[in-house]
Amino acid sequence: MATVRLDNVTKVFPGGARVLDGVSLSVHEGEFLVLVGPSGCGKSTVLRIVAGLEEATCGTVLIDDEVVDHVAPKERDVAMVFQNYALYPHLSVRDNLAFSMRLRHVPARVREQRVLDVAHLLGIDELLDRKPKALSGGQRQRVATGRAIVRDPHVLLMDEPLSNLDAQLRVTMRAELRRLHAERRTTTIYVTHDQVEAMTLGDRIAVLEGGRVHQIGTPHDLYHRPVNAFVAGFIGSPSMNLTQVPVSAGDPPMLQVAGRQWPIPATLAGSLATLAGDSVLLGLRPDAFTWPAPESAPTLDVTVAAVEFLGGATLVFFEPPGEPWHTAAAGDPAANLWTARLGGNAAVRVGERRTFGVDLGSAYLFDAEEGRALRCEEVRMAVPA
């Protein structure tokens, strides 16, 4: 096991594209850290720089507190699992697993025992004599993972290894990866664009966007105490509903939502003392809505735009009550619809007018210009260095 640290790492490609912009993060010994963010945010570039496959434009990479910026990839004791598996098609599973050890001149007897141990650990004992073309996607993924861990590297890097698998197999492989990490405790950096994958696998998660780290924390921290609107909208499935609403003057100030005055919870009121007359971003998770609406709850009248029945839950989509935080993508008018998660027995149809109750105790408020969280001090403490 090892520690990994990136200090102010920047990567600018030829032509001026700045892929990473001052990334700093630490991975603890034996930790499973997930890098998550939209496509093009720099996640895979971080992995390649740690592995030595890319050179940082500036900044420093340390493994076990030793600078490795100019250390060759093969000398870093780092193993990488790629999205496309990268298995040698002409070699058997046994030879694929043993390949890196053969390059390192590990004795044949030791190689064979390690191959057998890893094959048993991953449940691929019966596949050792097959070629990759005779394997399913899940089996190839297990072989690719086994090839990376067979020599017991200090650091394991995984670049979207489950993206080519179907939904049910991804769930199975996530469980396998959790079990594998619990048994071996190899320091792992895992890249994905799937925030559900990040939430279920990571000891901690680093959220990247535009080449920068927005927040690092446990899945619980990121879900309940996002530091800004981007993290709030990215973490959670379905994502948080966000819209810009005015703040009315008064004592206490109120939120003006769809022609109604919503009282601000005590935990948030202090943040708005100087914002009367301005606007804020209001955030509500889909679970904050109820139907029928309780008598004492703030309410929101909506017209149902779409309904998805999921068995135990019903997702209801409707127009947001205010100015959308994101402009809908061209050709995708549903991009800015709000989502309510109701019970599976909710009888809701497209086109109906409904009145939902709103739990303002679970509301989030953000600065309308910068997206910074406006909550209590614990939000500001949720960003480890």
Short mmCIF file of C-alpha atoms in Angstrom, two decimals:
data_model
loop_
_atom_site.label_atom_id
_atom_site.label_comp_id
_atom_site.label_asym_id
_atom_site.label_seq_id
_atom_site.Cartn_x
_atom_site.Cartn_y
_atom_site.Cartn_z
CA MET A 1 0.00 0.00 0.00
CA ALA A 2 1.06 3.56 -0.63
CA THR A 3 0.01 7.18 -0.43
CA VAL A 4 -0.40 9.36 -3.52
CA ARG A 5 -0.35 13.15 -3.61
CA LEU A 6 -0.80 15.65 -6.42
CA ASP A 7 0.37 19.20 -5.67
CA ASN A 8 -0.94 21.93 -7.97
CA VAL A 9 -0.80 19.73 -11.08
CA THR A 10 -1.59 21.47 -14.38
CA LYS A 11 -1.68 19.89 -17.81
CA VAL A 12 -1.75 21.92 -21.02
CA PHE A 13 -1.74 20.00 -24.28
CA PRO A 14 -0.13 21.28 -27.50
CA GLY A 15 -2.44 23.88 -28.96
CA GLY A 16 -3.20 25.40 -25.57
CA ALA A 17 -5.96 23.11 -24.26
CA ARG A 18 -5.75 23.29 -20.45
CA VAL A 19 -7.06 19.91 -19.28
CA LEU A 20 -6.00 20.20 -15.62
CA ASP A 21 -5.77 23.50 -13.77
CA GLY A 22 -3.95 23.34 -10.44
CA VAL A 23 -5.25 19.97 -9.20
CA SER A 24 -4.25 19.10 -5.64
CA LEU A 25 -5.45 15.98 -3.86
CA SER A 26 -4.19 13.28 -1.51
CA VAL A 27 -4.98 9.56 -1.50
CA HIS A 28 -4.47 7.86 1.84
CA GLU A 29 -2.81 4.48 2.29
CA GLY A 30 -5.28 1.71 1.47
CA GLU A 31 -7.97 4.18 0.37
CA PHE A 32 -10.37 3.79 -2.55
CA LEU A 33 -10.63 7.28 -4.05
CA VAL A 34 -13.03 7.88 -6.94
CA LEU A 35 -12.56 10.71 -9.44
CA VAL A 36 -15.93 11.66 -10.89
CA GLY A 37 -17.12 14.37 -13.23
CA PRO A 38 -18.52 15.00 -16.71
CA SER A 39 -16.71 13.89 -19.85
CA GLY A 40 -13.65 16.02 -20.58
CA CYS A 41 -13.14 17.23 -17.00
CA GLY A 42 -9.62 15.74 -16.76
CA LYS A 43 -10.25 12.54 -14.76
CA SER A 44 -8.34 10.16 -17.03
CA THR A 45 -5.51 12.67 -17.44
CA VAL A 46 -4.99 12.59 -13.66
CA LEU A 47 -4.64 8.79 -13.82
CA ARG A 48 -2.21 8.91 -16.72
CA ILE A 49 -0.04 11.48 -14.94
CA VAL A 50 0.07 9.34 -11.78
CA ALA A 51 0.97 6.32 -13.92
CA GLY A 52 3.68 8.25 -15.77
CA LEU A 53 1.96 7.89 -19.15
CA GLU A 54 1.56 11.69 -19.34
CA GLU A 55 3.89 14.37 -18.01
CA ALA A 56 2.40 17.25 -16.05
CA THR A 57 3.06 20.73 -17.46
CA CYS A 58 3.70 21.91 -13.92
CA GLY A 59 3.09 20.62 -10.41
CA THR A 60 4.33 17.56 -8.56
CA VAL A 61 3.25 13.93 -8.12
CA LEU A 62 4.41 12.05 -5.03
CA ILE A 63 4.04 8.36 -4.19
CA ASP A 64 4.88 7.55 -0.57
CA ASP A 65 6.15 11.14 -0.24
CA GLU A 66 8.71 10.56 -2.99
CA VAL A 67 8.59 12.80 -6.09
CA VAL A 68 8.05 10.60 -9.17
CA ASP A 69 7.70 13.25 -11.87
CA HIS A 70 10.72 11.91 -13.74
CA VAL A 71 10.44 8.25 -12.70
CA ALA A 72 9.66 5.86 -15.57
CA PRO A 73 6.20 4.23 -15.46
CA LYS A 74 7.61 0.74 -14.91
CA GLU A 75 9.55 1.96 -11.87
CA ARG A 76 6.54 3.48 -10.07
CA ASP A 77 5.01 0.15 -8.98
CA VAL A 78 1.65 1.28 -10.32
CA ALA A 79 -0.81 -0.94 -12.20
CA MET A 80 -3.60 0.32 -14.45
CA VAL A 81 -6.88 -1.20 -15.65
CA PHE A 82 -8.12 0.38 -18.88
CA GLN A 83 -11.63 0.89 -20.20
CA ASN A 84 -11.06 -1.43 -23.17
CA TYR A 85 -9.41 -4.17 -21.02
CA ALA A 86 -6.20 -4.11 -23.18
CA LEU A 87 -5.73 -7.90 -23.05
CA TYR A 88 -3.29 -9.60 -25.41
CA PRO A 89 -5.60 -11.49 -27.82
CA HIS A 90 -3.00 -14.14 -28.76
CA LEU A 91 -2.28 -15.09 -25.15
CA SER A 92 -4.34 -17.30 -22.86
CA VAL A 93 -5.83 -15.94 -19.65
CA ARG A 94 -3.00 -17.63 -17.75
CA ASP A 95 -0.35 -15.93 -19.88
CA ASN A 96 -2.13 -12.57 -19.74
CA LEU A 97 -2.09 -12.73 -15.96
CA ALA A 98 1.56 -13.76 -15.85
CA PHE A 99 2.81 -11.32 -18.49
CA SER A 100 4.00 -8.48 -16.24
CA MET A 101 5.70 -10.92 -13.87
CA ARG A 102 7.54 -12.55 -16.77
CA LEU A 103 8.88 -9.13 -17.78
CA ARG A 104 10.14 -8.68 -14.23
CA HIS A 105 11.81 -12.11 -14.31
CA VAL A 106 9.72 -13.51 -11.47
CA PRO A 107 10.56 -17.24 -11.10
CA ALA A 108 8.16 -19.57 -12.92
CA ARG A 109 7.03 -21.35 -9.76
CA VAL A 110 6.17 -18.05 -8.05
CA ARG A 111 4.41 -16.78 -11.18
CA GLU A 112 2.19 -19.82 -11.41
CA GLN A 113 1.20 -19.68 -7.75
CA ARG A 114 0.30 -15.99 -7.96
CA VAL A 115 -1.74 -16.62 -11.11
CA LEU A 116 -3.65 -19.41 -9.38
CA ASP A 117 -4.24 -17.29 -6.27
CA VAL A 118 -5.59 -14.32 -8.25
CA ALA A 119 -7.68 -16.55 -10.52
CA HIS A 120 -9.29 -18.09 -7.46
CA LEU A 121 -9.84 -14.69 -5.87
CA LEU A 122 -11.66 -13.45 -8.98
CA GLY A 123 -13.49 -16.68 -9.76
CA ILE A 124 -11.81 -17.28 -13.13
CA ASP A 125 -10.03 -20.58 -12.31
CA GLU A 126 -11.79 -22.40 -15.15
CA LEU A 127 -10.87 -19.75 -17.73
CA LEU A 128 -7.07 -19.93 -17.49
CA ASP A 129 -6.60 -21.78 -20.77
CA ARG A 130 -9.02 -19.68 -22.82
CA LYS A 131 -8.16 -16.80 -25.15
CA PRO A 132 -9.79 -13.36 -24.60
CA LYS A 133 -12.07 -13.78 -27.65
CA ALA A 134 -13.74 -16.73 -25.90
CA LEU A 135 -14.64 -14.64 -22.83
CA SER A 136 -17.69 -12.54 -22.01
CA GLY A 137 -17.37 -8.85 -21.16
CA GLY A 138 -17.53 -9.54 -17.44
CA GLN A 139 -14.92 -12.29 -17.69
CA ARG A 140 -12.56 -10.04 -19.65
CA GLN A 141 -12.98 -7.38 -16.98
CA ARG A 142 -12.03 -9.86 -14.27
CA VAL A 143 -8.96 -10.91 -16.25
CA ALA A 144 -7.92 -7.29 -16.79
CA THR A 145 -8.31 -6.60 -13.06
CA GLY A 146 -6.40 -9.77 -12.19
CA ARG A 147 -3.54 -8.83 -14.50
CA ALA A 148 -3.24 -5.51 -12.66
CA ILE A 149 -3.26 -6.92 -9.12
CA VAL A 150 -1.31 -10.14 -9.65
CA ARG A 151 2.04 -8.50 -8.89
CA ASP A 152 0.60 -6.73 -5.82
CA PRO A 153 1.25 -3.11 -6.93
CA HIS A 154 1.51 -0.25 -4.45
CA VAL A 155 -1.14 1.73 -6.37
CA LEU A 156 -4.00 0.49 -8.56
CA LEU A 157 -5.43 2.85 -11.18
CA MET A 158 -8.77 2.04 -12.86
CA ASP A 159 -10.04 4.08 -15.81
CA GLU A 160 -13.80 3.54 -16.27
CA PRO A 161 -13.37 -0.24 -16.19
CA LEU A 162 -17.10 -1.03 -16.10
CA SER A 163 -18.36 1.31 -18.82
CA ASN A 164 -18.52 -1.43 -21.49
CA LEU A 165 -20.68 -3.75 -19.38
CA ASP A 166 -24.47 -3.95 -19.28
CA ALA A 167 -26.34 -2.47 -16.31
CA GLN A 168 -26.83 -5.68 -14.32
CA LEU A 169 -23.25 -6.82 -14.84
CA ARG A 170 -21.98 -3.41 -13.68
CA VAL A 171 -23.83 -3.94 -10.40
CA THR A 172 -22.24 -7.38 -10.00
CA MET A 173 -18.76 -6.07 -10.82
CA ARG A 174 -19.13 -3.17 -8.37
CA ALA A 175 -19.77 -5.71 -5.64
CA GLU A 176 -16.72 -7.69 -6.78
CA LEU A 177 -14.51 -4.60 -6.71
CA ARG A 178 -15.72 -3.69 -3.21
CA ARG A 179 -14.96 -7.20 -2.00
CA LEU A 180 -11.56 -7.21 -3.68
CA HIS A 181 -10.57 -3.91 -2.10
CA ALA A 182 -11.79 -5.01 1.33
CA GLU A 183 -9.55 -8.09 1.12
CA ARG A 184 -6.39 -6.51 -0.32
CA ARG A 185 -6.65 -2.83 0.73
CA THR A 186 -4.60 -1.70 -2.26
CA THR A 187 -4.47 2.09 -2.61
CA THR A 188 -6.84 2.68 -5.54
CA ILE A 189 -7.75 5.64 -7.74
CA TYR A 190 -10.86 4.92 -9.79
CA VAL A 191 -12.19 7.10 -12.61
CA THR A 192 -15.83 7.14 -13.67
CA HIS A 193 -18.42 9.54 -15.08
CA ASP A 194 -21.17 7.54 -13.34
CA GLN A 195 -21.92 9.20 -10.00
CA VAL A 196 -23.88 6.12 -8.79
CA GLU A 197 -20.71 4.08 -9.30
CA ALA A 198 -18.76 6.73 -7.42
CA MET A 199 -21.18 6.77 -4.48
CA THR A 200 -21.23 2.99 -4.08
CA LEU A 201 -17.49 2.36 -4.46
CA GLY A 202 -15.56 5.29 -3.02
CA ASP A 203 -14.24 5.76 0.50
CA ARG A 204 -13.97 9.35 -0.69
CA ILE A 205 -14.92 11.06 -3.92
CA ALA A 206 -13.23 13.93 -5.74
CA VAL A 207 -15.62 15.87 -8.00
CA LEU A 208 -13.88 17.45 -11.02
CA GLU A 209 -15.18 19.89 -13.59
CA GLY A 210 -13.26 22.00 -16.07
CA GLY A 211 -9.93 20.57 -14.91
CA ARG A 212 -10.46 21.63 -11.29
CA VAL A 213 -11.41 19.81 -8.10
CA HIS A 214 -14.63 21.24 -6.68
CA GLN A 215 -14.91 19.07 -3.56
CA ILE A 216 -13.36 16.00 -1.95
CA GLY A 217 -15.20 14.07 0.72
CA THR A 218 -17.13 10.95 1.67
CA PRO A 219 -20.23 10.07 -0.35
CA HIS A 220 -22.31 11.25 2.64
CA ASP A 221 -20.50 14.62 2.73
CA LEU A 222 -20.95 15.27 -0.96
CA TYR A 223 -24.63 14.32 -0.95
CA HIS A 224 -25.66 16.17 2.20
CA ARG A 225 -23.13 19.03 2.31
CA PRO A 226 -22.23 20.03 -1.26
CA VAL A 227 -20.01 23.11 -1.34
CA ASN A 228 -21.53 24.49 -4.51
CA ALA A 229 -24.36 24.09 -6.98
CA PHE A 230 -22.27 22.03 -9.42
CA VAL A 231 -21.54 19.32 -6.84
CA ALA A 232 -25.14 19.44 -5.62
CA GLY A 233 -26.48 18.95 -9.13
CA PHE A 234 -23.98 16.25 -10.07
CA ILE A 235 -24.17 14.01 -6.99
CA GLY A 236 -27.46 12.19 -6.51
CA SER A 237 -29.76 10.25 -8.80
CA PRO A 238 -32.05 11.75 -9.94
CA SER A 239 -30.07 14.94 -9.57
CA MET A 240 -30.96 17.87 -7.34
CA ASN A 241 -33.53 20.32 -8.71
CA LEU A 242 -32.06 23.83 -9.00
CA THR A 243 -33.73 27.09 -9.94
CA GLN A 244 -33.14 30.80 -9.38
CA VAL A 245 -35.72 32.57 -7.19
CA PRO A 246 -35.99 36.08 -5.67
CA VAL A 247 -35.60 36.78 -1.95
CA SER A 248 -38.20 39.18 -0.52
CA ALA A 249 -37.36 41.75 2.14
CA GLY A 250 -38.73 41.20 5.63
CA ASP A 251 -37.96 39.71 9.00
CA PRO A 252 -37.40 36.95 8.28
CA PRO A 253 -36.83 37.16 4.49
CA MET A 254 -38.89 34.82 2.32
CA LEU A 255 -38.37 32.98 -0.95
CA GLN A 256 -40.69 34.01 -3.79
CA VAL A 257 -41.52 30.80 -5.62
CA ALA A 258 -44.18 30.64 -8.34
CA GLY A 259 -46.08 33.57 -6.85
CA ARG A 260 -45.95 32.21 -3.31
CA GLN A 261 -43.95 33.14 -0.25
CA TRP A 262 -41.97 30.23 1.16
CA PRO A 263 -40.52 30.57 4.67
CA ILE A 264 -36.80 29.97 4.94
CA PRO A 265 -35.68 27.26 7.40
CA ALA A 266 -33.84 28.53 10.46
CA THR A 267 -30.63 26.80 9.34
CA LEU A 268 -30.62 28.93 6.19
CA ALA A 269 -32.16 32.23 7.27
CA GLY A 270 -28.90 33.67 8.57
CA SER A 271 -27.30 33.24 5.16
CA LEU A 272 -29.92 35.50 3.55
CA ALA A 273 -29.81 38.47 5.90
CA THR A 274 -27.97 40.56 3.29
CA LEU A 275 -29.64 39.08 0.20
CA ALA A 276 -33.12 40.60 0.44
CA GLY A 277 -34.05 41.94 -2.98
CA ASP A 278 -31.57 39.69 -4.74
CA SER A 279 -31.91 36.15 -6.08
CA VAL A 280 -30.55 32.81 -4.89
CA LEU A 281 -30.36 29.32 -6.31
CA LEU A 282 -32.87 27.06 -4.58
CA GLY A 283 -32.03 23.35 -4.49
CA LEU A 284 -34.46 20.55 -3.66
CA ARG A 285 -33.80 16.82 -3.91
CA PRO A 286 -36.55 14.81 -5.65
CA ASP A 287 -37.41 13.24 -2.28
CA ALA A 288 -38.37 16.68 -0.88
CA PHE A 289 -41.79 16.51 -2.59
CA THR A 290 -44.91 14.76 -1.28
CA TRP A 291 -48.34 14.09 -2.75
CA PRO A 292 -50.95 14.58 -1.50
CA ALA A 293 -49.55 17.70 0.16
CA PRO A 294 -49.72 17.90 3.98
CA GLU A 295 -51.90 20.77 5.20
CA SER A 296 -49.08 22.62 6.97
CA ALA A 297 -46.46 22.27 4.21
CA PRO A 298 -45.48 24.87 1.60
CA THR A 299 -46.94 23.79 -1.73
CA LEU A 300 -46.11 23.96 -5.42
CA ASP A 301 -48.63 23.67 -8.25
CA VAL A 302 -47.19 21.77 -11.21
CA THR A 303 -48.27 20.45 -14.58
CA VAL A 304 -46.99 16.91 -15.11
CA ALA A 305 -44.74 16.75 -18.19
CA ALA A 306 -43.63 13.11 -17.93
CA VAL A 307 -43.91 10.12 -15.61
CA GLU A 308 -41.56 7.18 -15.06
CA PHE A 309 -42.82 4.22 -13.04
CA LEU A 310 -39.95 2.36 -11.33
CA GLY A 311 -41.91 -0.13 -9.26
CA GLY A 312 -41.21 1.09 -5.74
CA ALA A 313 -41.15 4.74 -6.83
CA THR A 314 -42.68 7.03 -9.42
CA LEU A 315 -40.65 9.87 -10.95
CA VAL A 316 -42.71 12.90 -11.96
CA PHE A 317 -41.18 15.57 -14.24
CA PHE A 318 -42.40 19.17 -14.46
CA GLU A 319 -41.32 22.70 -15.36
CA PRO A 320 -39.21 24.45 -12.66
CA PRO A 321 -40.81 27.32 -10.71
CA GLY A 322 -38.30 30.00 -11.61
CA GLU A 323 -35.35 30.65 -13.89
CA PRO A 324 -33.49 27.39 -14.75
CA TRP A 325 -29.93 27.25 -13.49
CA HIS A 326 -28.73 25.51 -16.67
CA THR A 327 -29.87 26.37 -20.16
CA ALA A 328 -31.39 23.29 -21.76
CA ALA A 329 -29.21 21.64 -24.38
CA ALA A 330 -30.30 22.21 -27.98
CA GLY A 331 -32.72 19.50 -29.00
CA ASP A 332 -33.25 18.38 -25.40
CA PRO A 333 -36.12 20.42 -23.94
CA ALA A 334 -36.41 17.98 -21.00
CA ALA A 335 -32.91 18.80 -19.75
CA ASN A 336 -34.17 21.39 -17.24
CA LEU A 337 -37.31 19.67 -16.00
CA TRP A 338 -37.58 19.21 -12.26
CA THR A 339 -38.08 15.74 -10.79
CA ALA A 340 -40.20 14.58 -7.84
CA ARG A 341 -39.81 11.06 -6.46
CA LEU A 342 -43.17 9.83 -5.20
CA GLY A 343 -44.33 6.45 -3.97
CA GLY A 344 -44.83 3.60 -6.37
CA ASN A 345 -48.61 3.80 -5.95
CA ALA A 346 -48.85 7.48 -6.92
CA ALA A 347 -51.54 7.76 -9.61
CA VAL A 348 -50.15 10.64 -11.69
CA ARG A 349 -50.69 11.14 -15.41
CA VAL A 350 -49.06 13.37 -18.01
CA GLY A 351 -50.87 16.69 -18.43
CA GLU A 352 -52.51 16.64 -15.01
CA ARG A 353 -52.28 19.59 -12.65
CA ARG A 354 -51.06 18.58 -9.19
CA THR A 355 -50.21 20.29 -5.91
CA PHE A 356 -47.09 18.90 -4.26
CA GLY A 357 -46.04 19.47 -0.69
CA VAL A 358 -42.45 20.68 -0.24
CA ASP A 359 -40.12 19.84 2.66
CA LEU A 360 -38.17 23.08 3.03
CA GLY A 361 -36.20 21.60 5.92
CA SER A 362 -34.19 19.70 3.31
CA ALA A 363 -33.72 22.70 1.00
CA TYR A 364 -30.34 23.98 -0.18
CA LEU A 365 -29.48 27.56 -1.10
CA PHE A 366 -26.60 28.72 -3.29
CA ASP A 367 -25.20 32.05 -4.40
CA ALA A 368 -26.87 32.91 -7.72
CA GLU A 369 -23.66 34.11 -9.40
CA GLU A 370 -20.90 31.82 -8.10
CA GLY A 371 -23.00 28.81 -7.06
CA ARG A 372 -21.38 28.80 -3.60
CA ALA A 373 -23.39 27.04 -0.87
CA LEU A 374 -25.27 29.35 1.50
CA ARG A 375 -25.78 27.20 4.53
CA CYS A 376 -24.14 26.80 7.90
CA GLU A 377 -20.41 26.62 8.65
CA GLU A 378 -20.27 22.83 8.29
CA VAL A 379 -20.60 23.25 4.51
CA ARG A 380 -17.38 25.21 4.34
CA MET A 381 -15.62 22.54 6.40
CA ALA A 382 -16.54 19.76 3.97
CA VAL A 383 -13.66 20.42 1.55
CA PRO A 384 -10.48 18.57 2.66
CA ALA A 385 -7.22 20.09 1.49
#
